[in-house]
Short mmCIF file of C-alpha atoms in Angstrom, two decimals:
data_model
loop_
_atom_site.label_atom_id
_atom_site.label_comp_id
_atom_site.label_asym_id
_atom_site.label_seq_id
_atom_site.Cartn_x
_atom_site.Cartn_y
_atom_site.Cartn_z
CA UNK I 1 85.82 125.47 36.91
CA UNK I 2 82.00 125.95 35.67
CA UNK I 3 79.21 127.81 38.09
CA UNK I 4 77.05 127.54 40.26
CA UNK I 5 73.83 127.32 38.00
CA UNK I 6 75.19 126.18 35.29
CA UNK I 7 76.72 123.07 37.79
CA UNK I 8 73.21 122.59 39.37
CA UNK I 9 71.10 122.80 36.26
CA UNK I 10 73.97 119.13 34.95
CA UNK I 11 73.44 117.80 38.45
CA UNK I 12 68.98 118.23 37.85
CA UNK I 13 69.46 116.30 34.40
CA UNK I 14 71.09 113.16 36.36
CA UNK I 15 67.57 112.85 38.57
CA UNK I 16 63.91 112.72 37.25
CA UNK I 17 61.08 112.17 39.31
CA UNK I 18 60.36 108.24 40.82
CA UNK I 19 57.47 106.37 40.54
CA UNK I 20 54.75 106.26 42.77
CA UNK I 21 53.53 104.02 45.26
CA UNK I 22 50.74 103.47 47.90
CA UNK I 23 51.15 104.40 51.38
CA UNK I 24 48.01 103.90 54.18
CA UNK I 25 46.47 107.41 55.56
CA UNK I 26 48.56 106.78 58.76
CA UNK I 27 52.05 106.47 57.61
CA UNK I 28 51.71 109.52 55.15
CA UNK I 29 52.95 112.61 56.56
CA UNK I 30 55.74 113.90 55.80
CA UNK I 31 55.44 111.81 52.06
CA UNK I 32 54.50 113.85 48.96
CA UNK I 33 51.52 113.43 47.48
CA UNK I 34 51.40 111.89 43.33
CA UNK I 35 48.40 112.19 42.32
CA UNK I 36 45.65 114.25 42.95
CA UNK I 37 42.78 112.77 45.41
CA UNK I 38 39.25 113.63 45.36
CA UNK I 39 37.26 113.97 48.73
CA UNK I 40 34.61 111.30 49.00
CA UNK I 41 31.97 113.54 50.64
CA UNK I 42 31.02 117.06 51.61
CA UNK I 43 32.35 118.33 55.60
CA UNK I 44 30.13 118.64 56.92
CA UNK I 45 27.21 116.55 55.42
CA UNK I 46 24.46 117.95 57.24
CA UNK I 47 23.85 121.36 58.43
CA UNK I 48 25.70 121.04 62.02
CA UNK I 49 25.14 123.49 65.08
CA UNK I 50 28.48 125.26 66.11
CA UNK I 51 27.05 125.68 69.72
CA UNK I 52 25.05 124.12 72.38
CA UNK I 53 21.74 125.51 72.93
CA UNK I 54 18.25 125.21 70.88
CA UNK I 55 17.43 125.19 66.88
CA UNK I 56 14.57 127.19 66.39
CA UNK I 57 13.35 128.87 63.12
CA UNK I 58 15.07 132.00 62.68
CA UNK I 59 12.05 133.88 61.40
CA UNK I 60 10.63 133.42 65.06
CA UNK I 61 13.80 134.30 67.19
CA UNK I 62 13.34 138.32 68.96
CA UNK I 63 13.71 138.55 72.29
CA UNK I 64 11.57 137.14 75.00
CA UNK I 65 10.51 134.98 72.73
CA UNK I 66 9.42 131.49 74.29
CA UNK I 67 9.80 128.06 73.06
CA UNK I 68 8.07 124.68 73.76
CA UNK I 69 11.71 122.05 73.80
CA UNK I 70 10.41 119.63 71.45
CA UNK I 71 13.21 116.62 71.55
CA UNK I 72 17.73 116.74 71.95
CA UNK I 73 19.58 116.69 68.80
CA UNK I 74 23.06 115.36 70.26
CA UNK I 75 26.29 114.77 67.79
CA UNK I 76 26.10 111.59 65.99
CA UNK I 77 21.95 111.01 67.24
CA UNK I 78 19.37 113.38 65.01
CA UNK I 79 16.37 114.16 66.23
CA UNK I 80 14.06 112.60 63.78
CA UNK I 81 11.41 115.38 63.68
CA UNK I 82 10.47 119.02 62.81
CA UNK I 83 10.62 121.53 63.98
CA UNK I 84 6.82 123.43 63.57
CA UNK I 85 6.22 126.97 64.77
CA UNK I 86 6.92 128.02 68.30
CA UNK I 87 9.17 125.02 68.69
CA UNK I 88 12.85 124.39 70.43
CA UNK I 89 15.18 121.25 70.08
CA UNK I 90 17.48 121.04 72.72
CA UNK I 91 20.92 120.95 70.52
CA UNK I 92 24.56 120.70 70.59
CA UNK I 93 27.68 121.00 69.36
CA UNK I 94 28.28 118.90 65.89
CA UNK I 95 24.79 117.82 65.83
CA UNK I 96 22.52 117.57 62.63
CA UNK I 97 20.22 120.73 62.87
CA UNK I 98 16.94 119.55 62.61
CA UNK I 99 14.51 119.86 59.70
CA UNK I 100 12.27 122.99 59.92
CA UNK I 101 15.51 124.92 62.10
CA UNK I 102 17.92 127.00 60.22
CA UNK I 103 18.87 129.29 64.20
CA UNK I 104 20.66 128.08 66.73
CA UNK I 105 20.01 129.91 69.89
CA UNK I 106 23.21 129.75 72.20
CA UNK I 107 21.99 128.24 75.85
CA UNK I 108 23.79 131.54 77.78
CA UNK I 109 21.21 133.78 75.88
CA UNK I 110 18.13 131.62 77.26
CA UNK I 111 16.42 130.13 80.50
CA UNK I 112 14.62 127.74 81.00
CA UNK I 113 12.17 126.63 82.83
CA UNK I 114 10.55 122.82 82.52
CA UNK I 115 9.84 122.14 78.35
CA UNK I 116 10.03 126.35 78.15
CA UNK I 117 12.75 128.32 77.30
CA UNK I 118 12.63 132.67 76.97
CA UNK I 119 15.23 134.03 75.23
CA UNK I 120 16.78 136.21 77.47
CA UNK I 121 19.65 138.62 75.99
CA UNK I 122 19.93 139.37 72.36
CA UNK I 123 20.56 136.70 70.11
CA UNK I 124 22.56 138.00 66.95
CA UNK I 125 22.67 137.66 63.69
CA UNK I 126 24.44 134.60 63.63
CA UNK I 127 23.24 131.69 63.17
CA UNK I 128 25.60 129.43 64.74
CA UNK I 129 24.66 127.01 62.42
CA UNK I 130 27.55 125.36 60.21
CA UNK I 131 26.28 124.66 56.42
CA UNK I 132 26.39 121.24 54.52
CA UNK I 133 29.72 120.95 52.98
CA UNK I 134 31.20 124.24 54.55
CA UNK I 135 34.82 123.09 54.40
CA UNK I 136 34.85 120.92 51.17
CA UNK I 137 32.02 119.42 49.37
CA UNK I 138 32.43 116.08 47.40
CA UNK I 139 34.62 115.78 44.41
CA UNK I 140 36.97 118.00 45.55
CA UNK I 141 40.63 117.96 44.91
CA UNK I 142 43.74 118.59 46.76
CA UNK I 143 46.14 118.68 43.93
CA UNK I 144 49.66 116.95 43.59
CA UNK I 145 52.30 117.53 44.36
CA UNK I 146 52.20 118.56 47.51
CA UNK I 147 54.34 117.59 50.99
CA UNK I 148 51.76 116.24 53.27
CA UNK I 149 51.50 118.23 56.55
CA UNK I 150 49.67 117.05 59.61
CA UNK I 151 46.53 119.15 58.54
CA UNK I 152 46.84 117.53 55.60
CA UNK I 153 47.17 114.24 56.87
CA UNK I 154 43.81 115.23 58.74
CA UNK I 155 42.44 116.85 55.53
CA UNK I 156 42.20 113.88 53.25
CA UNK I 157 40.61 111.74 56.34
CA UNK I 158 37.22 114.04 56.84
CA UNK I 159 37.63 113.62 52.35
CA UNK I 160 37.04 109.45 53.41
CA UNK I 161 40.49 108.62 51.77
CA UNK I 162 42.50 105.60 53.57
CA UNK I 163 44.89 105.28 50.98
CA UNK I 164 47.58 107.53 49.31
CA UNK I 165 49.01 107.64 46.26
CA UNK I 166 52.99 109.89 47.00
CA UNK I 167 56.10 109.51 44.90
CA UNK I 168 58.61 106.72 46.45
CA UNK I 169 61.43 107.40 48.60
CA UNK I 170 64.75 108.59 47.27
CA UNK I 171 67.10 105.79 47.93
CA UNK I 172 70.50 107.76 48.89
CA UNK I 173 73.77 106.05 49.71
CA UNK I 174 76.69 107.84 51.75
CA UNK I 175 80.26 106.95 51.34
CA UNK I 176 82.37 108.84 53.35
CA UNK I 177 86.75 107.81 52.10
CA UNK I 178 90.05 108.31 53.68
CA UNK I 179 92.00 107.10 56.40
CA UNK I 180 91.64 109.17 58.77
CA UNK I 181 87.97 108.86 59.27
CA UNK I 182 86.60 106.80 62.61
CA UNK I 183 83.25 106.47 63.25
CA UNK I 184 81.33 107.90 66.40
CA UNK I 185 82.09 106.43 69.31
CA UNK I 186 85.26 104.77 67.96
CA UNK I 187 88.87 105.25 69.12
CA UNK I 188 90.71 107.06 66.76
CA UNK I 189 94.63 106.71 66.19
CA UNK I 190 96.79 110.04 67.14
CA UNK I 191 96.88 110.73 63.26
CA UNK I 192 92.82 110.51 63.07
CA UNK I 193 89.68 112.31 63.41
CA UNK I 194 86.03 111.48 63.78
CA UNK I 195 83.87 111.24 60.00
CA UNK I 196 80.82 113.94 60.64
CA UNK I 197 79.50 114.42 56.66
CA UNK I 198 77.88 111.40 56.39
CA UNK I 199 75.95 112.23 59.63
CA UNK I 200 74.90 115.92 59.22
CA UNK I 201 73.40 114.52 55.50
CA UNK I 202 71.69 111.63 56.50
CA UNK I 203 70.08 114.02 58.74
CA UNK I 204 69.49 116.62 56.02
CA UNK I 205 68.43 114.72 53.14
CA UNK I 206 66.24 112.51 55.23
CA UNK I 207 64.39 115.73 56.96
CA UNK I 208 63.81 116.89 52.72
CA UNK I 209 62.14 113.42 52.30
CA UNK I 210 65.00 110.78 51.27
CA UNK I 211 66.19 107.08 53.11
CA UNK I 212 69.51 107.97 53.48
CA UNK I 213 72.46 104.52 54.37
CA UNK I 214 75.24 105.71 56.02
CA UNK I 215 77.86 102.77 54.33
CA UNK I 216 81.09 101.56 55.92
CA UNK I 217 84.30 104.13 55.95
CA UNK I 218 86.68 103.53 52.40
CA UNK I 219 90.04 103.83 52.84
CA UNK I 220 92.23 104.92 50.37
CA UNK I 221 92.50 101.64 48.43
CA UNK I 222 90.51 100.90 44.95
CA UNK I 223 90.23 97.48 46.68
CA UNK I 224 88.29 99.21 49.88
CA UNK I 225 86.28 101.68 47.20
CA UNK I 226 85.10 99.51 44.64
CA UNK I 227 83.55 97.63 47.52
CA UNK I 228 82.44 100.78 49.11
CA UNK I 229 80.52 100.71 45.74
CA UNK I 230 79.57 98.15 45.64
CA UNK I 231 77.75 98.02 48.57
CA UNK I 232 75.85 101.31 47.52
CA UNK I 233 74.10 99.30 44.33
CA UNK I 234 70.31 99.99 44.41
CA UNK I 235 70.44 103.47 45.40
CA UNK I 236 69.05 106.23 43.21
CA UNK I 237 72.12 108.70 44.02
CA UNK I 238 75.31 107.29 45.66
CA UNK I 239 76.75 110.20 47.43
CA UNK I 240 80.91 110.29 47.94
CA UNK I 241 82.37 112.17 50.55
CA UNK I 242 86.45 113.33 49.93
CA UNK I 243 88.86 111.86 47.76
CA UNK I 244 87.31 113.49 44.78
CA UNK I 245 90.19 116.57 44.48
CA UNK I 246 93.06 115.92 42.55
CA UNK I 247 95.91 114.77 45.72
CA UNK I 248 97.85 111.55 45.32
CA UNK I 249 95.64 109.62 47.38
CA UNK I 250 92.25 111.07 46.20
CA UNK I 251 90.81 108.09 44.28
CA UNK I 252 87.41 108.49 44.40
CA UNK I 253 87.50 110.01 40.55
CA UNK I 254 89.24 107.22 39.04
CA UNK I 255 87.69 104.33 40.35
CA UNK I 256 84.22 105.79 39.38
CA UNK I 257 85.13 106.13 36.03
CA UNK I 258 86.95 102.30 36.05
CA UNK I 259 83.37 101.17 37.17
CA UNK I 260 81.51 102.85 34.21
CA UNK I 261 80.67 106.36 35.79
CA UNK I 262 79.49 109.27 32.67
CA UNK I 263 81.37 112.02 33.98
CA UNK I 264 78.51 115.39 34.06
CA UNK I 265 81.44 117.85 35.26
CA UNK I 266 84.63 118.68 38.40
CA UNK I 267 85.49 121.42 39.98
CA UNK I 268 83.32 124.72 40.40
CA UNK I 269 83.34 128.26 40.72
CA UNK I 270 82.25 128.13 44.61
CA UNK I 271 83.30 128.53 48.08
CA UNK I 272 83.03 126.20 50.14
CA UNK I 273 83.13 123.22 47.79
CA UNK I 274 85.85 123.76 44.65
CA UNK I 275 86.53 120.11 44.03
CA UNK I 276 82.91 118.48 43.22
CA UNK I 277 82.34 115.62 41.04
CA UNK I 278 79.42 114.20 39.22
CA UNK I 279 77.95 111.93 36.35
CA UNK I 280 75.87 108.72 36.37
CA UNK I 281 77.02 105.04 36.67
CA UNK I 282 75.50 101.88 37.02
CA UNK I 283 71.86 103.56 37.07
CA UNK I 284 72.28 106.16 39.64
CA UNK I 285 73.20 109.68 39.80
CA UNK I 286 76.71 110.04 41.66
CA UNK I 287 77.58 112.84 43.56
CA UNK I 288 81.14 113.17 45.07
CA UNK I 289 81.02 116.31 47.51
CA UNK I 290 84.73 117.98 49.20
CA UNK I 291 86.11 116.30 52.31
CA UNK I 292 85.61 119.15 54.32
CA UNK I 293 82.68 119.10 56.98
CA UNK I 294 81.73 122.38 56.64
CA UNK I 295 82.11 121.93 52.05
CA UNK I 296 80.24 119.02 52.26
CA UNK I 297 77.30 120.30 54.05
CA UNK I 298 77.27 124.00 52.13
CA UNK I 299 77.20 121.49 49.07
CA UNK I 300 74.60 119.63 50.42
CA UNK I 301 72.12 122.49 51.10
CA UNK I 302 73.51 123.94 47.40
CA UNK I 303 73.32 121.07 45.13
CA UNK I 304 71.41 117.53 46.53
CA UNK I 305 68.53 119.40 47.94
CA UNK I 306 67.17 119.97 44.89
CA UNK I 307 68.57 116.27 43.25
CA UNK I 308 66.02 114.76 46.20
CA UNK I 309 63.00 117.31 45.51
CA UNK I 310 63.07 116.80 42.02
CA UNK I 311 63.14 113.25 42.68
CA UNK I 312 60.65 113.58 45.28
CA UNK I 313 58.40 115.97 41.92
CA UNK I 314 58.45 118.82 43.77
CA UNK I 315 59.56 122.28 42.53
CA UNK I 316 63.70 122.24 42.39
CA UNK I 317 63.89 125.32 44.81
CA UNK I 318 62.92 124.58 48.43
CA UNK I 319 62.33 128.75 48.84
CA UNK I 320 64.23 131.73 47.10
CA UNK I 321 66.79 133.18 47.71
CA UNK I 322 65.49 135.81 50.59
CA UNK I 323 67.63 139.40 50.86
CA UNK I 324 68.51 141.12 54.44
CA UNK I 325 70.32 144.18 55.33
CA UNK I 326 73.73 143.61 55.53
CA UNK I 327 74.83 144.39 59.65
CA UNK I 328 78.86 144.99 58.68
CA UNK I 329 80.31 145.93 56.32
CA UNK I 330 82.02 142.74 53.89
CA UNK I 331 85.27 142.90 51.14
CA UNK I 332 85.64 142.58 48.13
CA UNK I 333 84.69 138.39 47.07
CA UNK I 334 87.13 136.58 45.25
CA UNK I 335 86.43 134.85 41.70
CA UNK I 336 84.05 132.37 42.93
CA UNK I 337 80.48 132.50 44.48
CA UNK I 338 80.93 132.00 47.81
CA UNK I 339 78.52 130.90 50.67
CA UNK I 340 79.51 132.72 54.22
CA UNK I 341 77.89 130.62 57.00
CA UNK I 342 75.60 134.07 58.37
CA UNK I 343 73.23 134.54 60.96
CA UNK I 344 69.54 136.78 59.94
CA UNK I 345 67.91 138.43 62.93
CA UNK I 346 65.12 141.21 62.21
CA UNK I 347 65.65 141.77 58.52
CA UNK I 348 69.77 141.92 58.99
CA UNK I 349 72.15 140.10 58.16
CA UNK I 350 75.51 139.43 59.68
CA UNK I 351 78.35 136.82 57.76
CA UNK I 352 80.53 135.48 60.22
CA UNK I 353 83.91 136.43 60.31
CA UNK I 354 85.99 133.25 60.34
CA UNK I 355 84.82 131.36 57.36
CA UNK I 356 86.95 128.17 57.71
CA UNK I 357 85.61 125.59 55.31
CA UNK I 358 86.02 123.34 58.19
CA UNK I 359 84.28 125.00 61.23
CA UNK I 360 81.63 123.31 61.82
CA UNK I 361 81.12 124.88 65.25
CA UNK I 362 80.18 128.07 63.10
CA UNK I 363 78.64 126.46 60.52
CA UNK I 364 75.35 125.03 63.35
CA UNK I 365 75.33 128.94 64.67
CA UNK I 366 74.39 129.53 61.59
CA UNK I 367 70.80 130.19 60.37
CA UNK I 368 71.64 131.62 56.83
CA UNK I 369 74.23 131.13 53.48
CA UNK I 370 74.91 134.80 52.55
CA UNK I 371 75.69 134.57 49.07
CA UNK I 372 78.67 136.21 47.15
CA UNK I 373 78.37 136.46 43.41
CA UNK I 374 81.82 135.96 41.96
CA UNK I 375 84.22 139.43 41.83
CA UNK I 376 81.46 140.64 43.83
CA UNK I 377 82.76 144.67 45.19
CA UNK I 378 83.53 145.75 48.94
CA UNK I 379 80.06 146.22 50.40
CA UNK I 380 78.92 147.89 53.25
CA UNK I 381 76.30 147.82 55.91
CA UNK I 382 73.05 149.17 55.01
CA UNK I 383 73.59 147.44 51.44
CA UNK I 384 70.52 145.12 50.37
CA UNK I 385 72.57 141.38 50.22
CA UNK I 386 70.85 137.98 49.60
CA UNK I 387 70.78 134.43 51.54
CA UNK I 388 69.78 131.48 51.47
CA UNK I 389 67.93 130.22 54.52
CA UNK I 390 69.21 126.58 56.39
#
């Protein structure tokens, strides 16, 4: 068995950043920006009013000052002339500030009689003008790599960028194995269970930006496994669940090897998830996860997540391990690194009492994996421990 850190290094060596494609801006949310982009204009492209009011010369602004209104400026409709001494232009939010004006007196600070306005309340020192380029300037850079959030899409739109270079989504093929499995909605026999791992992993991987497809369940025969691997052709990453241990019916490793897999490692010193296999076959990375539902999902968080992020051109770690205060004592850990389902609340972390790797209900209630190093001594309440948010 190899340590978790070594296994992660081997897995990351199996993948690399994928190629780039152009997508319309409207479809770029959630994608990873693959190359730097530059703004194609200033924002705002002119000095604009930040309020509804009257545009005047700042040097003339004082309590009880009077101005003659000579025109109007609205968003999309600039006042064509110049503001002279004693003059004002009625202006609305977002409108270009006319030439000669350097202050917008908000309408609440004025009274108007015909074409004359009087400043009746202290106007303050804020000119209520958004300067040209106050948000960004022509040529300003949005740096890659960057996971494009809704605010990024709005920014790129304002920069007048209609198409975006993004990293291609990793294609992942998910293969559940075992005669005991039936797809959700099916009718299980007396000795069968419902396949859950591929559905949880698909949700996880697609949340990271991959495109995952669930293949038909591979039965415990070499022929069925070969068919499943054939159906996985074209994937960047092939993930099998179950059948990677050493039992008489665990055939994944042998079939994968017969199909040309170059094995990177097998078995990791971790709980849950010891029987994990990895390598390359037919141009794709291949990872064989354990069949226990929690083991598969935990390995997805610990190993598949950094692989997908690497393929997208992002740093492998979505976030560093965090620390919290232990809410209750823990017994000494064994020789394997242990990822315990836990709950973090208000800076305190509590590990669930039952850590059986088949219990999805506990995983669904957890928001963290408390990480115990190999042979970690007994811990007392109040100790500082590390955890991985999930």
